Tab-separated table of C-alpha atoms and ligand atoms in Angstrom:
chain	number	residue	atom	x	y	z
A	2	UNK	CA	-13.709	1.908	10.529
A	3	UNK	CA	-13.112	0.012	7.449
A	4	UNK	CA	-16.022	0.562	4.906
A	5	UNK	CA	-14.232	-1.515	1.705
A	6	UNK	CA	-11.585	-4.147	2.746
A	7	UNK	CA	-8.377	-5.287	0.084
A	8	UNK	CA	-9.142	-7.960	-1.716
A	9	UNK	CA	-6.278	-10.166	-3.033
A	10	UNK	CA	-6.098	-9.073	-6.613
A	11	UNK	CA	-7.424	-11.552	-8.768
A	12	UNK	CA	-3.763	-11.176	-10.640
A	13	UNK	CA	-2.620	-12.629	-7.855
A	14	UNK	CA	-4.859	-15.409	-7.466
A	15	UNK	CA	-4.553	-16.400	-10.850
A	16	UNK	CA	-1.094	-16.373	-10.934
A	17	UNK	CA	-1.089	-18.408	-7.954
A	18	UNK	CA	-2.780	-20.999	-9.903
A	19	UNK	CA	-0.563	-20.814	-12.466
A	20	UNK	CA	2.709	-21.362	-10.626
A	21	UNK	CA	0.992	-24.275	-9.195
A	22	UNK	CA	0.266	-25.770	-12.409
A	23	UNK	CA	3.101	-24.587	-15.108
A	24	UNK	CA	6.377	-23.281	-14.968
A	25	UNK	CA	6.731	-19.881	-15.233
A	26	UNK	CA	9.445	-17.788	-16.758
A	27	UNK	CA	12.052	-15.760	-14.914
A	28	UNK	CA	10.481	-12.533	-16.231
A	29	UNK	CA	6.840	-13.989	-14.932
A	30	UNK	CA	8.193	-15.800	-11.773
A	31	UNK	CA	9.965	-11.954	-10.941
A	32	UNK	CA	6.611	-10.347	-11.868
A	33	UNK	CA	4.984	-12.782	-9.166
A	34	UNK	CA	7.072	-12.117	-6.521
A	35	UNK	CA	6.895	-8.303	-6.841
A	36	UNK	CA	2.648	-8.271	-7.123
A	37	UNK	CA	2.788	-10.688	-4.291
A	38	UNK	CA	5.645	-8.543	-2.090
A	39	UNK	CA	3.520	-5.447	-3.054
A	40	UNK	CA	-0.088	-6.713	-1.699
A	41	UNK	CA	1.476	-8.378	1.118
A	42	UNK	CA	2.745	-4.547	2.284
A	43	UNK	CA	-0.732	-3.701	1.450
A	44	UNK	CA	-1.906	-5.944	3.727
A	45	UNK	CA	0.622	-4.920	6.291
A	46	UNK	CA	-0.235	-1.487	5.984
A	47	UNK	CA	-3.997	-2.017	6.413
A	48	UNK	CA	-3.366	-3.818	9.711
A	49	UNK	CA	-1.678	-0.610	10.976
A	50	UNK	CA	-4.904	1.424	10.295
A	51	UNK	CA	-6.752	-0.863	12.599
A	52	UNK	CA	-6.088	1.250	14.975
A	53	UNK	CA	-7.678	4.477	14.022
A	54	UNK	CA	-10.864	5.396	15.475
A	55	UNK	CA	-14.132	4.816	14.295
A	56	UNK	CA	-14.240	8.927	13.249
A	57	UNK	CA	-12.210	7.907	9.993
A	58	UNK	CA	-13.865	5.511	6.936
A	59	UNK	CA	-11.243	3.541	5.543
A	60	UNK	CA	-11.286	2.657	1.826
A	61	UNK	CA	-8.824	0.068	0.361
A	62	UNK	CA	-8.096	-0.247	-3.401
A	63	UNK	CA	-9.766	2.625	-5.134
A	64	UNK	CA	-9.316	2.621	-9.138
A	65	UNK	CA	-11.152	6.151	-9.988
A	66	UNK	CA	-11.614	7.756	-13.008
A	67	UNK	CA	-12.146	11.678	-13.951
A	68	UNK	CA	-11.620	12.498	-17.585
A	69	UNK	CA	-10.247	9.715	-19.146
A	70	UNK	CA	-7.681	9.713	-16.616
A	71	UNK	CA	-7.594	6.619	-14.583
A	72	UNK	CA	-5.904	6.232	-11.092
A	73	UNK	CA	-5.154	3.955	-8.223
A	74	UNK	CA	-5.356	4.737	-4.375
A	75	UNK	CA	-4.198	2.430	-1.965
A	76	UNK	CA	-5.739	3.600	0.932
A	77	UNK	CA	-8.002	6.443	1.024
A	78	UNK	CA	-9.519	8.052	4.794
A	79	UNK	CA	-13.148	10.132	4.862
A	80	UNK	CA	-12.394	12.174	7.717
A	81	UNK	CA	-14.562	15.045	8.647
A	82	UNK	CA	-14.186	17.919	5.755
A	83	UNK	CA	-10.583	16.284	5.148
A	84	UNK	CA	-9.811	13.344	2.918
A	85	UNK	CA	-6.215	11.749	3.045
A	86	UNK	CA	-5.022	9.885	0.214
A	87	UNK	CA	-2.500	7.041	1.653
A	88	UNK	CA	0.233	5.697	-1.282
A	89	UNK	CA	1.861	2.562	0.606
A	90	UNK	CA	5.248	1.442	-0.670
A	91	UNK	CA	6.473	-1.928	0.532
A	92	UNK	CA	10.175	-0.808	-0.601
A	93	UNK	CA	13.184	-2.394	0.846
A	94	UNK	CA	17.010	-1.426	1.036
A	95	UNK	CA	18.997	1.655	0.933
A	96	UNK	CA	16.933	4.435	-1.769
A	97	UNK	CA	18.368	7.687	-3.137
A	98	UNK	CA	17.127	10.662	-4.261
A	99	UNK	CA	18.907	12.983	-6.330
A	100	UNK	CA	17.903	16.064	-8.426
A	101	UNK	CA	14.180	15.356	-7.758
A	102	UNK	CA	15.177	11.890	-8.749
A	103	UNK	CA	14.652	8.419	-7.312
A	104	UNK	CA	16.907	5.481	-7.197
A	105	UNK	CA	16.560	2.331	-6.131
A	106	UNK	CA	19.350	0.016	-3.892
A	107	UNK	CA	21.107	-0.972	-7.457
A	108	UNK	CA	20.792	2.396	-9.080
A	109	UNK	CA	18.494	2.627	-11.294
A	110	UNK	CA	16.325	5.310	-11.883
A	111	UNK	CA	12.366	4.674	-10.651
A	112	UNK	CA	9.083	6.064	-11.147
A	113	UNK	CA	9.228	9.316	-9.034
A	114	UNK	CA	6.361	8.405	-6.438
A	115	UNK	CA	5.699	11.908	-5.066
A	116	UNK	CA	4.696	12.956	-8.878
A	117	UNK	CA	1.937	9.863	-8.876
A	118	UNK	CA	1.232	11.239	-5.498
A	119	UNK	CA	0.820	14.822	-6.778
A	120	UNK	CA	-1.036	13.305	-10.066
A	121	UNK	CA	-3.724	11.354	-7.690
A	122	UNK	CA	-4.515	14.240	-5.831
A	123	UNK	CA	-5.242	16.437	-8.594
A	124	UNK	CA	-7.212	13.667	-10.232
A	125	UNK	CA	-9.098	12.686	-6.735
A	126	UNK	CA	-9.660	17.066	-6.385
A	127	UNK	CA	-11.415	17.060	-9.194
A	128	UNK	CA	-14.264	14.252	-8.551
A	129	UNK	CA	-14.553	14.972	-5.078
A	130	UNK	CA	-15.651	18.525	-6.648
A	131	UNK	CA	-17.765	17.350	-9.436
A	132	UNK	CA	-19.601	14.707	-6.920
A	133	UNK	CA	-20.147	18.103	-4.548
A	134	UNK	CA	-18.102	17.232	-1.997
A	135	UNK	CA	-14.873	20.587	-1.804
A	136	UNK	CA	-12.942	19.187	0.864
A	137	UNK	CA	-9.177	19.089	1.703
A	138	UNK	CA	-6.547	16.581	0.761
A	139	UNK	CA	-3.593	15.518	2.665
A	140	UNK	CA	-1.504	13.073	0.362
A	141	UNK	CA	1.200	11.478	2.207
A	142	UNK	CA	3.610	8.500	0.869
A	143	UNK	CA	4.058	5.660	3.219
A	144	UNK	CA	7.402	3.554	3.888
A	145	UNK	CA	6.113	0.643	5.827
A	146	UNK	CA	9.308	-1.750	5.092
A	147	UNK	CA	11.574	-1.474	8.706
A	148	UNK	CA	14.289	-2.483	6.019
A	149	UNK	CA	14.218	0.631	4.100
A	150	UNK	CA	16.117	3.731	4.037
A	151	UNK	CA	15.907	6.860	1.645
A	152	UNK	CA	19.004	8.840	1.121
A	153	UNK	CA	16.780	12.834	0.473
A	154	UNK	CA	18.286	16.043	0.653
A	155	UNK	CA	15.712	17.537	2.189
A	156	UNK	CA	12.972	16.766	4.310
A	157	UNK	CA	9.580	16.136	2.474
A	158	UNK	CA	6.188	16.337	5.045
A	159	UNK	CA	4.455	14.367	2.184
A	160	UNK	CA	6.870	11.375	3.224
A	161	UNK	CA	5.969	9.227	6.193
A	162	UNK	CA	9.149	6.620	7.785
A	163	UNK	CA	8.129	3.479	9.509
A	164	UNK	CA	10.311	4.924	12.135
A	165	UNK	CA	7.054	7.491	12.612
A	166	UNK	CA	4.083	5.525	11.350
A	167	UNK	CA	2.989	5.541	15.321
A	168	UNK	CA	3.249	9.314	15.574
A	169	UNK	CA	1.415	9.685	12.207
A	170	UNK	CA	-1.636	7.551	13.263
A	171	UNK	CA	-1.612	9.190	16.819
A	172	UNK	CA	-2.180	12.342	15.238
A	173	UNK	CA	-4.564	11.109	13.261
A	174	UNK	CA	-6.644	9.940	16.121
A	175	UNK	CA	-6.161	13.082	18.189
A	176	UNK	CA	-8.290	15.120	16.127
A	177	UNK	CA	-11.510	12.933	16.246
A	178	UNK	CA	-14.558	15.041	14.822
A	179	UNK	CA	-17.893	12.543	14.657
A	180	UNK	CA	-18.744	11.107	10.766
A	181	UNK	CA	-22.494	12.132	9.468
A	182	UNK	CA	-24.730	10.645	6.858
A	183	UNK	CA	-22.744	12.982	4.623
A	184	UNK	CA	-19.323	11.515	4.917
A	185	UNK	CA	-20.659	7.947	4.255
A	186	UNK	CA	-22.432	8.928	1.481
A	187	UNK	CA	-19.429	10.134	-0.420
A	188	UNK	CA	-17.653	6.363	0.859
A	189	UNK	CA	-20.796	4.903	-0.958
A	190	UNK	CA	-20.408	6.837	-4.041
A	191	UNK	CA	-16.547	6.480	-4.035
A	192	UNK	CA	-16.853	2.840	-3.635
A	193	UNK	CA	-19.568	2.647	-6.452
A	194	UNK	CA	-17.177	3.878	-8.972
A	195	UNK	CA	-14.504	1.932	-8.244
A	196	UNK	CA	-13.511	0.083	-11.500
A	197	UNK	CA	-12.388	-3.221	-11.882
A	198	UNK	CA	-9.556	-3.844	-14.173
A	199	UNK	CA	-9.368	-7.353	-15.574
A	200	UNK	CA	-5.763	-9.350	-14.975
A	201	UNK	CA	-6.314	-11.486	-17.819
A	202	UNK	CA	-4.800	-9.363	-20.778
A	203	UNK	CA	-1.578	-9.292	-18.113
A	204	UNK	CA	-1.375	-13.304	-16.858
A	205	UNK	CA	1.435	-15.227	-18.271
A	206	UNK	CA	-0.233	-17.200	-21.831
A	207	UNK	CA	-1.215	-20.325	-20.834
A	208	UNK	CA	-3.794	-22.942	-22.264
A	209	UNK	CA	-5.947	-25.943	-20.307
A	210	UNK	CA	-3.837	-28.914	-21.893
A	211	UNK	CA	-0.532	-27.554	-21.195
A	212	UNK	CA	-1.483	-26.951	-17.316
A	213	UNK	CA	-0.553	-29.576	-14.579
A	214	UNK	CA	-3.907	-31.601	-13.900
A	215	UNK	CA	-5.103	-32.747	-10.359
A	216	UNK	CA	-6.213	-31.240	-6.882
A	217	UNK	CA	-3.930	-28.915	-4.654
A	218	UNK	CA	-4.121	-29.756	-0.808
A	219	UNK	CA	-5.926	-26.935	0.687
A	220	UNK	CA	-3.363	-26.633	3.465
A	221	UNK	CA	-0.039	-27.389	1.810
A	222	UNK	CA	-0.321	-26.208	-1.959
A	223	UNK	CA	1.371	-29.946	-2.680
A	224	UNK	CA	-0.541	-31.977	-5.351
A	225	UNK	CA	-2.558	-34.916	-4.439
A	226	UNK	CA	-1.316	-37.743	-6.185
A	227	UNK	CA	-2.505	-41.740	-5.562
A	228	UNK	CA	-5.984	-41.147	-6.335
A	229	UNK	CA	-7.043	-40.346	-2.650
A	230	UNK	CA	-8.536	-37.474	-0.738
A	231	UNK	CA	-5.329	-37.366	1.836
A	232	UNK	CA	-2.367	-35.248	1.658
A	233	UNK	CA	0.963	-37.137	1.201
A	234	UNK	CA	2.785	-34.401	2.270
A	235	UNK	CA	1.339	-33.008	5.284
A	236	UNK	CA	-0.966	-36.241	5.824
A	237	UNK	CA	-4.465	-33.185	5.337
A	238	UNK	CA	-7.759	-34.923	4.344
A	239	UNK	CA	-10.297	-32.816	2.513
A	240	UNK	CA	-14.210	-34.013	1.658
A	241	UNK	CA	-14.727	-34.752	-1.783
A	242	UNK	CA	-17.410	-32.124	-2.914
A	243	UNK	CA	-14.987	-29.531	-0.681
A	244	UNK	CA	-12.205	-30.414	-2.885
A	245	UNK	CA	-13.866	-31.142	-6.040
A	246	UNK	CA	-15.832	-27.499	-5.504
A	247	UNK	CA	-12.339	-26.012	-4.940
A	248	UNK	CA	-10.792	-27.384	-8.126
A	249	UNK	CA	-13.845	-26.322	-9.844
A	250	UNK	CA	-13.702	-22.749	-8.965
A	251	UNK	CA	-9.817	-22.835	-9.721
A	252	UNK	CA	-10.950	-23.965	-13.410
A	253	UNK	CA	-13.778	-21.438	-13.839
A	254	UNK	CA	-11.590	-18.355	-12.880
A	255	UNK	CA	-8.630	-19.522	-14.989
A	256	UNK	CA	-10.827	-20.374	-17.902
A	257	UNK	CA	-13.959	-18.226	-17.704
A	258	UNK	CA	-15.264	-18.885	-21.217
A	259	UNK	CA	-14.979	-22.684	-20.732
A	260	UNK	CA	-18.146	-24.721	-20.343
A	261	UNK	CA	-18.066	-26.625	-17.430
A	262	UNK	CA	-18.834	-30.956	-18.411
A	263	UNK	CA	-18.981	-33.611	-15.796
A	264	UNK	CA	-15.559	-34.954	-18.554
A	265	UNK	CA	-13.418	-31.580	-18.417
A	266	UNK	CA	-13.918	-31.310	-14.624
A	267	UNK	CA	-12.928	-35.202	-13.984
A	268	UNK	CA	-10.100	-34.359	-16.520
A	269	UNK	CA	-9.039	-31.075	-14.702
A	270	UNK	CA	-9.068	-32.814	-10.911
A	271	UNK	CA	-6.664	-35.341	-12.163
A	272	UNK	CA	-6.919	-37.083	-8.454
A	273	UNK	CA	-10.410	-38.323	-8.751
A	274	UNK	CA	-11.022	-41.683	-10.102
A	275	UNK	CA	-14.679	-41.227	-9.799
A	276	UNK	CA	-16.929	-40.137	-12.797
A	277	UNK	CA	-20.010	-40.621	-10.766
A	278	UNK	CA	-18.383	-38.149	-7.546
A	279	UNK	CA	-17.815	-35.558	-9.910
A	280	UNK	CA	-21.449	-35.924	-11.587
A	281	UNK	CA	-23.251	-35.877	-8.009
A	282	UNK	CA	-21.358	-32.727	-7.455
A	283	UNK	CA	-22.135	-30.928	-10.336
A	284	UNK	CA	-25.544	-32.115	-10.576
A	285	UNK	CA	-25.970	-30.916	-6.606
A	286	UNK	CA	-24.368	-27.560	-7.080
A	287	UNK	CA	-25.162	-26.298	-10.777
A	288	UNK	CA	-27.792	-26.518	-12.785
A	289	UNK	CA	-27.226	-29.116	-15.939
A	290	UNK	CA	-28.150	-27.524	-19.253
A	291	UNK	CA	-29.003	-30.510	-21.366
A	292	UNK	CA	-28.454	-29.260	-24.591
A	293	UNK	CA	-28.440	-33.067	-26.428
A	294	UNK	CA	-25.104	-33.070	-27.327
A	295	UNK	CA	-23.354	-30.211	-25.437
A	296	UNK	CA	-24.904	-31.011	-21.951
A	297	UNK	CA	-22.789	-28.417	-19.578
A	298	UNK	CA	-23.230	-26.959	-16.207
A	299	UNK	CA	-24.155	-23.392	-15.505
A	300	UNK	CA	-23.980	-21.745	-11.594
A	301	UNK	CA	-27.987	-22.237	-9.808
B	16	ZN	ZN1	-0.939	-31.015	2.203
């Protein structure tokens, strides 16, 4: 079973935002496209796992730390006495490796993954022994692109092909041994000291005036533009305080040391002509600090 799902990286989010509302550079746009391409073979990958039994606990998205060291799991499996650590690469094209080496389809020379592999393990070792817990790890590296190929001299049993990702999970699920209070108690703890990094330090610079103003249809991404609640594009029609709540929570992640005012939220949903909409909506669903002259809103 799945005990903590992926969530879409708030990186993400935010940059989603972003390329709605500015235009990025090539260097961001290319940085977009690979976080997106990279969670969406996340995503791909955790679908796969569906499939194991319930005798497995499935944690996505694990940012550890032991020592001053700091590292990232993708997928990590609580099986009984056994953990696996799960490194999913979304890669696609024709890979090489040489001397111990990796290249990538235009030949340059990447990150060797079986090293950050290798480093995770020893890393995850460690805390699993500090927290009490001196089980095994399996670390394996998973291709789960049907468009990629890896040119290796010789065979590695870390490395798993999409060609065999159905073997891999059937032996998985052959050796089912029954979880105890043990084994979700280390999924607990794990999950407890999971860090969150925050994406802002990394998000393309960007400032509320210079950012496109108005509401994004819900379905479509397209902006709404003569003043109504109803898609031009694909003819969607959203509820006011649905839309206006949307906006809202677009503004408070992008700008989370901005005060929220009945003016900067009219200004930021561009789309509404009404004041008084955007005042009953506040007023319904935050709590008005009235502060004489810097009256804001603050969450209930
Ligand atoms: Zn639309």
């Amino acid at each position: 079973m799945v005990f903590k799902e992926r969530p879409e990286p708030l990186g993400l989010v935010l940059t989603h935002f972003l390329n709605a509302r500015m235009k990025l550079t090539e260097d961001e746009q290319k940085h977009y496209w690979t976080i997106k391409k990279g969670y969406e073979g996340e995503v791909r990958s955790d679908t796969w796992l569906k499939n194991l039994t319930d005798s497995w606990l499935v944690l996505h998205d694990l940012l550890l730390e032991y020592n001053q060291s700091i590292f990232q799991i993708d997928t990590l499996i609580i099986a009984y006495e056994k953990v696996y650590i799960l490194d999913v690469k979304n890669f696609e094209g024709d890979y090489a490796v040489k001397d111990d080496k990796w290249y990538n389809p235009a030949g340059v020379l990447q990150k060797n993954p079986l090293h950050q592999l290798e480093r995770c393990e020893t890393l995850l070792n460690k805390l699993l022994l500090e927290l009490g817990y001196p089980y095994t790890i399996e670390s394996y590296l998973i291709f789960n692109n049907p468009e990629f190929h890896l040119y290796i001299p010789t065979i590695h049993s870390a490395i798993i092909f999409p060609t065999q990702l159905n073997r891999f999970l059937k032996r998985l699920n052959s050796k089912p041994v029954p979880l105890s209070k043990k084994h979700y108690q280390l999924a607990k703890q794990l999950e407890s000291l999971h860090k969150i990094e925050s994406p802002y330090p990394r998000l393309p610079s960007y400032t509320f005036e210079e950012l496109r103003k108005g509401v994004i249809c819900h379905n479509c991404k397209a902006f709404l533009t003569d003043g109504t609640l109803i898609c031009k594009k694909c003819g969607c029609i959203e509820d006011a305080e649905a839309a206006i709540l949307r906006s809202l929570n677009e503004f408070r992640l992008l700008f989370p040391d901005n005060k929220i005012t009945v003016d900067t939220i009219y200004d930021w949903c561009g789309s509404i002509k009404s004041k008084k909409v955007i005042r009953r909506v506040l007023s319904k669903n935050f709590v008005l600090l009235d502060k004489a002259r810097a009256s804001h809103y603050v969450e209930k």
